mmCIF file of C-alpha atoms in Angstrom:
data_model
loop_
_atom_site.group_PDB
_atom_site.id
_atom_site.type_symbol
_atom_site.label_atom_id
_atom_site.label_comp_id
_atom_site.label_asym_id
_atom_site.label_seq_id
_atom_site.Cartn_x
_atom_site.Cartn_y
_atom_site.Cartn_z
ATOM 1 C CA GLN A 39 119.612 103.820 99.328
ATOM 2 C CA VAL A 40 115.850 104.022 98.949
ATOM 3 C CA GLN A 41 114.269 105.095 95.708
ATOM 4 C CA PHE A 42 110.623 105.635 94.886
ATOM 5 C CA VAL A 43 108.559 105.160 91.759
ATOM 6 C CA GLU A 44 105.699 107.641 91.978
ATOM 7 C CA LEU A 45 102.908 107.515 89.447
ATOM 8 C CA GLY A 46 99.472 108.983 88.923
ATOM 9 C CA GLY A 47 99.840 112.749 88.840
ATOM 10 C CA ASP A 48 97.771 114.529 86.213
ATOM 11 C CA SER A 49 95.633 117.537 85.414
ATOM 12 C CA VAL A 50 91.951 117.220 86.304
ATOM 13 C CA GLN A 51 88.953 119.434 86.809
ATOM 14 C CA ALA A 52 87.610 120.269 90.230
ATOM 15 C CA GLY A 53 85.487 117.448 91.596
ATOM 16 C CA GLY A 54 87.513 114.828 89.794
ATOM 17 C CA SER A 55 89.605 111.990 91.146
ATOM 18 C CA LEU A 56 93.155 110.721 90.887
ATOM 19 C CA ARG A 57 95.044 107.810 92.360
ATOM 20 C CA LEU A 58 98.712 108.126 93.147
ATOM 21 C CA SER A 59 100.985 105.163 93.701
ATOM 22 C CA CYS A 60 104.362 104.847 95.369
ATOM 23 C CA LEU A 61 106.647 101.862 95.147
ATOM 24 C CA ALA A 62 109.794 101.949 97.246
ATOM 25 C CA SER A 63 113.000 100.019 96.760
ATOM 26 C CA GLY A 64 115.280 99.051 99.604
ATOM 27 C CA SER A 65 112.936 96.647 101.371
ATOM 28 C CA ILE A 66 111.398 99.312 103.569
ATOM 29 C CA TYR A 67 107.827 98.198 102.970
ATOM 30 C CA GLY A 68 106.453 96.548 106.072
ATOM 31 C CA ARG A 69 108.974 98.284 108.303
ATOM 32 C CA TYR A 70 108.583 101.960 107.565
ATOM 33 C CA CYS A 71 105.911 104.603 107.643
ATOM 34 C CA MET A 72 105.198 105.712 104.092
ATOM 35 C CA GLY A 73 102.947 108.320 102.639
ATOM 36 C CA TRP A 74 102.523 111.601 100.886
ATOM 37 C CA PHE A 75 103.455 115.193 101.440
ATOM 38 C CA ARG A 76 102.680 117.978 99.041
ATOM 39 C CA GLN A 77 104.409 121.186 98.204
ATOM 40 C CA VAL A 78 103.629 124.302 96.239
ATOM 41 C CA PRO A 79 106.356 126.737 95.207
ATOM 42 C CA GLY A 80 107.454 128.981 98.040
ATOM 43 C CA LYS A 81 105.751 126.985 100.758
ATOM 44 C CA GLU A 82 106.748 124.274 103.186
ATOM 45 C CA TYR A 83 105.879 120.624 102.775
ATOM 46 C CA GLU A 84 102.353 119.819 103.930
ATOM 47 C CA GLY A 85 101.605 116.362 105.270
ATOM 48 C CA VAL A 86 98.757 114.738 103.340
ATOM 49 C CA ALA A 87 98.469 111.129 104.508
ATOM 50 C CA ILE A 88 100.752 108.476 105.918
ATOM 51 C CA VAL A 89 100.455 104.807 106.796
ATOM 52 C CA GLN A 90 102.543 102.528 108.956
ATOM 53 C CA THR A 91 103.053 99.851 106.333
ATOM 54 C CA GLY A 92 103.462 97.047 108.853
ATOM 55 C CA THR A 93 100.275 97.652 110.831
ATOM 56 C CA GLY A 94 98.109 99.646 108.448
ATOM 57 C CA ASN A 95 97.544 102.445 110.926
ATOM 58 C CA ASP A 96 96.916 105.540 108.851
ATOM 59 C CA TYR A 97 96.795 109.259 109.513
ATOM 60 C CA TYR A 98 95.624 112.246 107.528
ATOM 61 C CA GLY A 99 96.594 115.860 107.297
ATOM 62 C CA VAL A 100 94.087 118.623 107.727
ATOM 63 C CA ASP A 101 91.689 119.451 104.950
ATOM 64 C CA VAL A 102 91.922 116.085 103.180
ATOM 65 C CA SER A 103 90.218 113.740 105.590
ATOM 66 C CA GLY A 104 87.091 112.367 104.000
ATOM 67 C CA ARG A 105 88.284 113.131 100.470
ATOM 68 C CA PHE A 106 91.599 111.285 100.351
ATOM 69 C CA THR A 107 92.242 107.667 101.276
ATOM 70 C CA ILE A 108 95.641 106.121 101.756
ATOM 71 C CA SER A 109 96.019 102.379 101.338
ATOM 72 C CA ARG A 110 98.710 99.795 100.905
ATOM 73 C CA ASP A 111 99.074 96.584 98.992
ATOM 74 C CA SER A 112 101.413 94.092 100.595
ATOM 75 C CA THR A 113 101.682 91.946 97.483
ATOM 76 C CA SER A 114 103.069 94.737 95.353
ATOM 77 C CA GLU A 115 104.549 96.657 98.316
ATOM 78 C CA THR A 116 102.897 99.780 97.014
ATOM 79 C CA VAL A 117 101.223 102.639 98.825
ATOM 80 C CA TYR A 118 98.306 104.375 97.142
ATOM 81 C CA LEU A 119 96.605 107.716 97.637
ATOM 82 C CA GLN A 120 93.071 107.867 96.299
ATOM 83 C CA MET A 121 92.054 111.492 95.914
ATOM 84 C CA ASP A 122 88.378 112.288 95.362
ATOM 85 C CA ARG A 123 86.418 115.532 95.118
ATOM 86 C CA LEU A 124 89.605 117.350 94.229
ATOM 87 C CA LYS A 125 89.744 121.093 94.718
ATOM 88 C CA PRO A 126 91.944 123.699 92.994
ATOM 89 C CA GLU A 127 93.745 124.204 96.312
ATOM 90 C CA ASP A 128 94.900 120.574 96.123
ATOM 91 C CA THR A 129 97.168 121.590 93.246
ATOM 92 C CA ALA A 130 100.731 120.727 94.276
ATOM 93 C CA LEU A 131 103.690 118.466 93.769
ATOM 94 C CA TYR A 132 102.842 115.287 95.670
ATOM 95 C CA VAL A 133 105.933 113.626 97.053
ATOM 96 C CA CYS A 134 106.210 110.112 98.426
ATOM 97 C CA ALA A 135 108.104 109.932 101.684
ATOM 98 C CA ALA A 136 109.227 107.420 104.268
ATOM 99 C CA ALA A 137 110.331 107.477 107.875
ATOM 100 C CA SER A 138 110.930 104.837 110.495
ATOM 101 C CA ARG A 139 107.737 105.704 112.347
ATOM 102 C CA CYS A 140 104.543 107.615 111.719
ATOM 103 C CA GLN A 141 104.831 108.989 115.268
ATOM 104 C CA TRP A 142 101.082 108.488 115.745
ATOM 105 C CA GLY A 143 100.503 110.919 112.915
ATOM 106 C CA ASP A 144 102.826 113.641 114.169
ATOM 107 C CA LEU A 145 105.123 112.987 111.223
ATOM 108 C CA LEU A 146 102.619 114.888 109.106
ATOM 109 C CA GLN A 147 103.651 118.061 110.916
ATOM 110 C CA ARG A 148 107.342 117.136 111.034
ATOM 111 C CA PRO A 149 108.654 116.846 107.467
ATOM 112 C CA SER A 150 112.155 117.283 108.909
ATOM 113 C CA ASP A 151 111.766 113.758 110.348
ATOM 114 C CA VAL A 152 111.261 112.230 106.903
ATOM 115 C CA GLU A 153 114.233 110.036 106.067
ATOM 116 C CA PHE A 154 113.618 109.397 102.375
ATOM 117 C CA TRP A 155 111.932 111.573 99.755
ATOM 118 C CA GLY A 156 110.742 110.813 96.262
ATOM 119 C CA GLN A 157 110.913 113.155 93.295
ATOM 120 C CA GLY A 158 107.200 113.870 93.291
ATOM 121 C CA THR A 159 104.346 113.766 90.838
ATOM 122 C CA GLN A 160 102.412 116.883 89.851
ATOM 123 C CA VAL A 161 98.704 117.189 90.529
ATOM 124 C CA THR A 162 96.901 120.136 88.943
ATOM 125 C CA VAL A 163 93.228 120.810 89.614
ATOM 126 C CA SER A 164 91.481 123.397 87.488
ATOM 127 C CA THR A 165 88.152 125.138 88.014
#
């Protein structure tokens, strides 16, 4: 069983920054693709950014490239999402997720392929 510790969600003003972190149990770091999806009530999961933790290959969802940066730290086995120049439309529950493969980024459009989900951390961006 894989469990996640997700930290970093908060309320900020537009233009601000946040950094989310995700630590997974179950020894999946280095073997799995990990990253972040986000969800607002009534809508489907939207892929934000993912990284193949073994290779470092990373992929981004639409509308966040250039503002968000996903990274990983092998010492702490943690995946981070640095979010800059936040917009009100970035408001969502950000959920850490893992799957065997990033599928060259296609996982971002295939949340049904995610094998493990976290509980999420809320990000609220106000005008």
